[in-house]
Tab-separated table of C-alpha atoms in Angstrom:
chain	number	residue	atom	x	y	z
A	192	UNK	CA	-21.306	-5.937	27.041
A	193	UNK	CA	-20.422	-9.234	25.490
A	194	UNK	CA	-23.613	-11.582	24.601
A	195	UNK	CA	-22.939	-15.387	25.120
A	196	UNK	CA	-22.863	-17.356	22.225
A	197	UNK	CA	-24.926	-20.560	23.179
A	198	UNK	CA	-24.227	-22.637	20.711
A	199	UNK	CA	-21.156	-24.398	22.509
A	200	UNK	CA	-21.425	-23.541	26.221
A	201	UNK	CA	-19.499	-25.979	27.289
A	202	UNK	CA	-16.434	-25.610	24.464
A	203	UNK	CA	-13.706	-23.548	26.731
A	204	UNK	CA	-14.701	-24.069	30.213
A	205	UNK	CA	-11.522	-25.542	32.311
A	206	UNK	CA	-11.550	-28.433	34.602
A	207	UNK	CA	-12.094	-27.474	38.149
A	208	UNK	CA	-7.961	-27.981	39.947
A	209	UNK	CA	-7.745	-31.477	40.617
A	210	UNK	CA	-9.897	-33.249	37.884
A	211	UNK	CA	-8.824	-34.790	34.792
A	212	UNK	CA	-9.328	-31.949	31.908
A	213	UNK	CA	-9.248	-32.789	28.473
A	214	UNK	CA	-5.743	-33.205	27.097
A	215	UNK	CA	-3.057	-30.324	25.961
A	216	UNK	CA	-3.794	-30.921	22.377
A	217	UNK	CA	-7.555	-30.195	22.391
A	218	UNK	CA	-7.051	-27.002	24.282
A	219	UNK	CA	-5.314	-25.791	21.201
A	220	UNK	CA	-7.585	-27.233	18.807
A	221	UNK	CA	-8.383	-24.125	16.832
A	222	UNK	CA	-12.171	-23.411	17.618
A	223	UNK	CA	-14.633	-24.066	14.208
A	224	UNK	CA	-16.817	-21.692	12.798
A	225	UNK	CA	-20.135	-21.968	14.022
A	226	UNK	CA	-20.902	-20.298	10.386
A	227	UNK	CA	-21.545	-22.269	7.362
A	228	UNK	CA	-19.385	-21.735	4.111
A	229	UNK	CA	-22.753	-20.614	2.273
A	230	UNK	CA	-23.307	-17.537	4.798
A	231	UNK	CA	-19.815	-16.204	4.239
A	232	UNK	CA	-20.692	-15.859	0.424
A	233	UNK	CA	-22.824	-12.030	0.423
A	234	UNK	CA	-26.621	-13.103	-1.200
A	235	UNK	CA	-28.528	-10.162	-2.588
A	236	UNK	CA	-30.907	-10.498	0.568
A	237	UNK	CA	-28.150	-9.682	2.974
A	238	UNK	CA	-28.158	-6.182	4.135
A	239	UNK	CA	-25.296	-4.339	2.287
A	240	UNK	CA	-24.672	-2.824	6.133
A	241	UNK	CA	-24.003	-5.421	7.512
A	242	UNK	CA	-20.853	-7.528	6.154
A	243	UNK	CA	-20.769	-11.541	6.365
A	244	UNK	CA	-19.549	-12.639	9.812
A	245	UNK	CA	-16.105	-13.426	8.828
A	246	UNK	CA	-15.335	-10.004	8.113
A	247	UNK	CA	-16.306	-8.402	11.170
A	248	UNK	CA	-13.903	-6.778	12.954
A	249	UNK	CA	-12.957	-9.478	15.992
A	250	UNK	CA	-12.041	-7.890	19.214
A	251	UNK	CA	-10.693	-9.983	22.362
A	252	UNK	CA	-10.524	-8.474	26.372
A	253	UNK	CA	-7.831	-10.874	28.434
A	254	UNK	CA	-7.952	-10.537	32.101
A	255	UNK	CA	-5.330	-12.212	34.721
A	256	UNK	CA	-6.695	-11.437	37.958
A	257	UNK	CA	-5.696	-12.622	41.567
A	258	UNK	CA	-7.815	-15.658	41.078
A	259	UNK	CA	-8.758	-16.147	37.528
A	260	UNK	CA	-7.261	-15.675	33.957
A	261	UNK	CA	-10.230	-15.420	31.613
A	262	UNK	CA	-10.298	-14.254	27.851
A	263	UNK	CA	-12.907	-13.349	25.501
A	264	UNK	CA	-13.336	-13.004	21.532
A	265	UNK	CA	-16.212	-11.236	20.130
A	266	UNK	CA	-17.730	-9.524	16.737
A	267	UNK	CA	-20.057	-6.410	17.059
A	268	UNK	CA	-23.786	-7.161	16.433
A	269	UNK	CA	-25.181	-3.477	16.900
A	270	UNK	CA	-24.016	-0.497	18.923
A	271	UNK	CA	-22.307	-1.375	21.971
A	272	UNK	CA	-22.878	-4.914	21.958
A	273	UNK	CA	-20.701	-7.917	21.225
A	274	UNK	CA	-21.281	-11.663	20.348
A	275	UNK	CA	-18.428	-14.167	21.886
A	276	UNK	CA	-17.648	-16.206	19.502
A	277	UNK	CA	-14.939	-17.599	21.747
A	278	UNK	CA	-13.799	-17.614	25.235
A	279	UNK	CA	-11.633	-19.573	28.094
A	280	UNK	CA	-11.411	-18.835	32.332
A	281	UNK	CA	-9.009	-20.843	34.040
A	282	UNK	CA	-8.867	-20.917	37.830
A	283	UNK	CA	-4.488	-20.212	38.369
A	284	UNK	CA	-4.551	-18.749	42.014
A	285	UNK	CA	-1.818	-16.358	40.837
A	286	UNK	CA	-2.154	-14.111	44.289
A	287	UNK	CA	-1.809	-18.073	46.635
A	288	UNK	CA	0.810	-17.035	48.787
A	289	UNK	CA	1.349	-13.447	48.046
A	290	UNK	CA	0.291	-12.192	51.417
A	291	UNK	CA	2.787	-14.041	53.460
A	292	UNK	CA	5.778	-12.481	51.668
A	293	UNK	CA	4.363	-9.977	48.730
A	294	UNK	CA	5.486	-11.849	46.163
A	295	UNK	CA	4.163	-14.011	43.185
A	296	UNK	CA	4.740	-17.911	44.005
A	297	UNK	CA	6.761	-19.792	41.351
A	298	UNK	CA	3.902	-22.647	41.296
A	299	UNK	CA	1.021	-19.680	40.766
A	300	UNK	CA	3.196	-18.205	38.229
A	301	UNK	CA	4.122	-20.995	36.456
A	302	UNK	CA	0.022	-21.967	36.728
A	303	UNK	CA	-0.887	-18.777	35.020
A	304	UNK	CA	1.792	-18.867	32.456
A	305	UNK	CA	0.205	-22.051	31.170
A	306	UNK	CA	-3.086	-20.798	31.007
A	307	UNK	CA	-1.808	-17.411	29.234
A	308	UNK	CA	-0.276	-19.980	26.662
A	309	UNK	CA	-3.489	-21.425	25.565
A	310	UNK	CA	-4.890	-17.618	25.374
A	311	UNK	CA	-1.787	-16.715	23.412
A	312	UNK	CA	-2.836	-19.348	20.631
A	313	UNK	CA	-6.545	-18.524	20.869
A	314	UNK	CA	-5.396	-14.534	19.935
A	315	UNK	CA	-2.799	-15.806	17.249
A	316	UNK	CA	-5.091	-17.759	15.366
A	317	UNK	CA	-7.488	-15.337	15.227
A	318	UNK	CA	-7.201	-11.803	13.453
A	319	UNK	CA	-7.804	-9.859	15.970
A	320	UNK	CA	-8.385	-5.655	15.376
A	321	UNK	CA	-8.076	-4.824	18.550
A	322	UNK	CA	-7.053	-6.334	22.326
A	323	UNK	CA	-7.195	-5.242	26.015
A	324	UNK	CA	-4.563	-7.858	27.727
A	325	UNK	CA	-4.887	-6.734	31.214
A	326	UNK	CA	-3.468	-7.708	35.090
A	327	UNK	CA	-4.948	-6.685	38.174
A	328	UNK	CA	-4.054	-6.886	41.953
A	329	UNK	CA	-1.628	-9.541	42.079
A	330	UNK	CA	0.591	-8.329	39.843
A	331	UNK	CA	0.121	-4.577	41.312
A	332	UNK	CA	0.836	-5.304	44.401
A	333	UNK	CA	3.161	-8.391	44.282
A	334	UNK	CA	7.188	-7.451	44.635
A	335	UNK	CA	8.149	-9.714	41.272
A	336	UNK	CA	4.752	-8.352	39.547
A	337	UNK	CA	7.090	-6.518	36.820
A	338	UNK	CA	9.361	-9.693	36.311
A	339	UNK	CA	6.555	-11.922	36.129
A	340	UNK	CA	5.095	-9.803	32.692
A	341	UNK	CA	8.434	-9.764	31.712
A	342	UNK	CA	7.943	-13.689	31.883
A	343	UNK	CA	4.502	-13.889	30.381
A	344	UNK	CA	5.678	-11.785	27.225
A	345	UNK	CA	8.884	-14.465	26.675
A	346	UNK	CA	6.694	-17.529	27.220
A	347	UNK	CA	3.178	-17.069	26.299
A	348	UNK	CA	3.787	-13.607	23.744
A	349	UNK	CA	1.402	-11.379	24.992
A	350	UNK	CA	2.264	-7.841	26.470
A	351	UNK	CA	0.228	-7.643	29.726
A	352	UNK	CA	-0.612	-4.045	30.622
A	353	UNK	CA	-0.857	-3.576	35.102
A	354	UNK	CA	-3.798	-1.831	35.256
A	355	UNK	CA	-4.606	0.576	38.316
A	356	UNK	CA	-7.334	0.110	41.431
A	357	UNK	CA	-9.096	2.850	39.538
A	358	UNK	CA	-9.379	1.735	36.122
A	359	UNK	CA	-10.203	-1.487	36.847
A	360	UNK	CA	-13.207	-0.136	38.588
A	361	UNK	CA	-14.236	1.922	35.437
A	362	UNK	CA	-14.067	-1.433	33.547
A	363	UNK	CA	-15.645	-3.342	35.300
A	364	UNK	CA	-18.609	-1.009	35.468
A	365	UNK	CA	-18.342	-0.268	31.958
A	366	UNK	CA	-18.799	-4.268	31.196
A	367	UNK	CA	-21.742	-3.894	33.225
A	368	UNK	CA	-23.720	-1.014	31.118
A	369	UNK	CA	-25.921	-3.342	28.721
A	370	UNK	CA	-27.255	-5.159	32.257
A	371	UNK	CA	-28.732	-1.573	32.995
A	372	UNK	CA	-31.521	-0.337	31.840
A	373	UNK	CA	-31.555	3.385	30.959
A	374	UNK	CA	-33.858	4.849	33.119
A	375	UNK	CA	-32.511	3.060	36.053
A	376	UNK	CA	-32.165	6.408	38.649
A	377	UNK	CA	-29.361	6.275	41.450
């Protein structure tokens, strides 16, 4: 559903664990507009349909999964499709350990916490109409999975929302509807 914006593919992407990232304050370096100050002003070419790109409405999808914790911002361009116009995926291995004794690790959490931070910032400096700040399987399933929200709404400010096996199917499918055609049968 969400179209890549190309014009910084490289902007948010996270250091693989172990390498040397870039430091703490350029992760919160608010993102620039990839718009110039002259196409925010309406010209009487514009199409009165279709507003200047700093009023669209912004929307943002935040998922914390067993593995990954990986946001997106987009604006609408037509119906049903977005353009990102920001983004971040950090690797935080929230579920490491979770098997052995069904619950959350203080390292993982602590990991993901960090990373939820930075999203946190991205969000607030942003006005954002709407949000889907979701967890999945590790926090489902994992014993502390309630305390460690509880956690990532003191710290970081964001209300997570456990999402069930079932819905997260249905989303993740439903992210997946502009990849298929619509006379694909089956």
């Amino acid at each position: 559903v969400f179209a890549r914006d190309e014009a910084r593919p490289a902007e948010n992407r996270s250091p693989a664990p172990g390498k040397a990232g870039a430091p703490a304050a350029e992760a919160h370096r608010p993102v620039e507009s990839a718009v110039s100050p002259a196409a925010v002003v309406p010209r009487p070419e514009q199409s009165a349909r279709r507003p200047p790109v700093q009023e669209l409405p912004v929307f943002a999808a935040l998922d914390l999964g067993t593995n990954n914790c990986r946001l997106l911002v987009a604006v609408p361009t037509r119906h049903g499709q977005f353009r990102v116009i920001d983004a971040f995926s950090r690797i935080v291995r929230l579920g490491e350990g979770l098997t052995a004794n069904g619950r959350l690790g203080q390292p993982a959490m602590d990991r993901a916490v960090e990373a939820l931070k930075i999203c946190g910032d991205k969000l607030r400096n942003r006005k954002i109409r709407k949000a889907r700040l979701i967890a999945t399987e590790a926090c489902r399933t994992a014993e502390n999975g309630v305390e460690f929200i509880d956690r990532v709404e003191r710290e970081a400010g964001l209300k997570l929302e456990i999402i069930d096996r079932q819905t997260e199917a249905r989303l993740a499918v439903s992210g997946c509807g502009s990849l298929v055609e619509r006379d694909t049968q089956g």
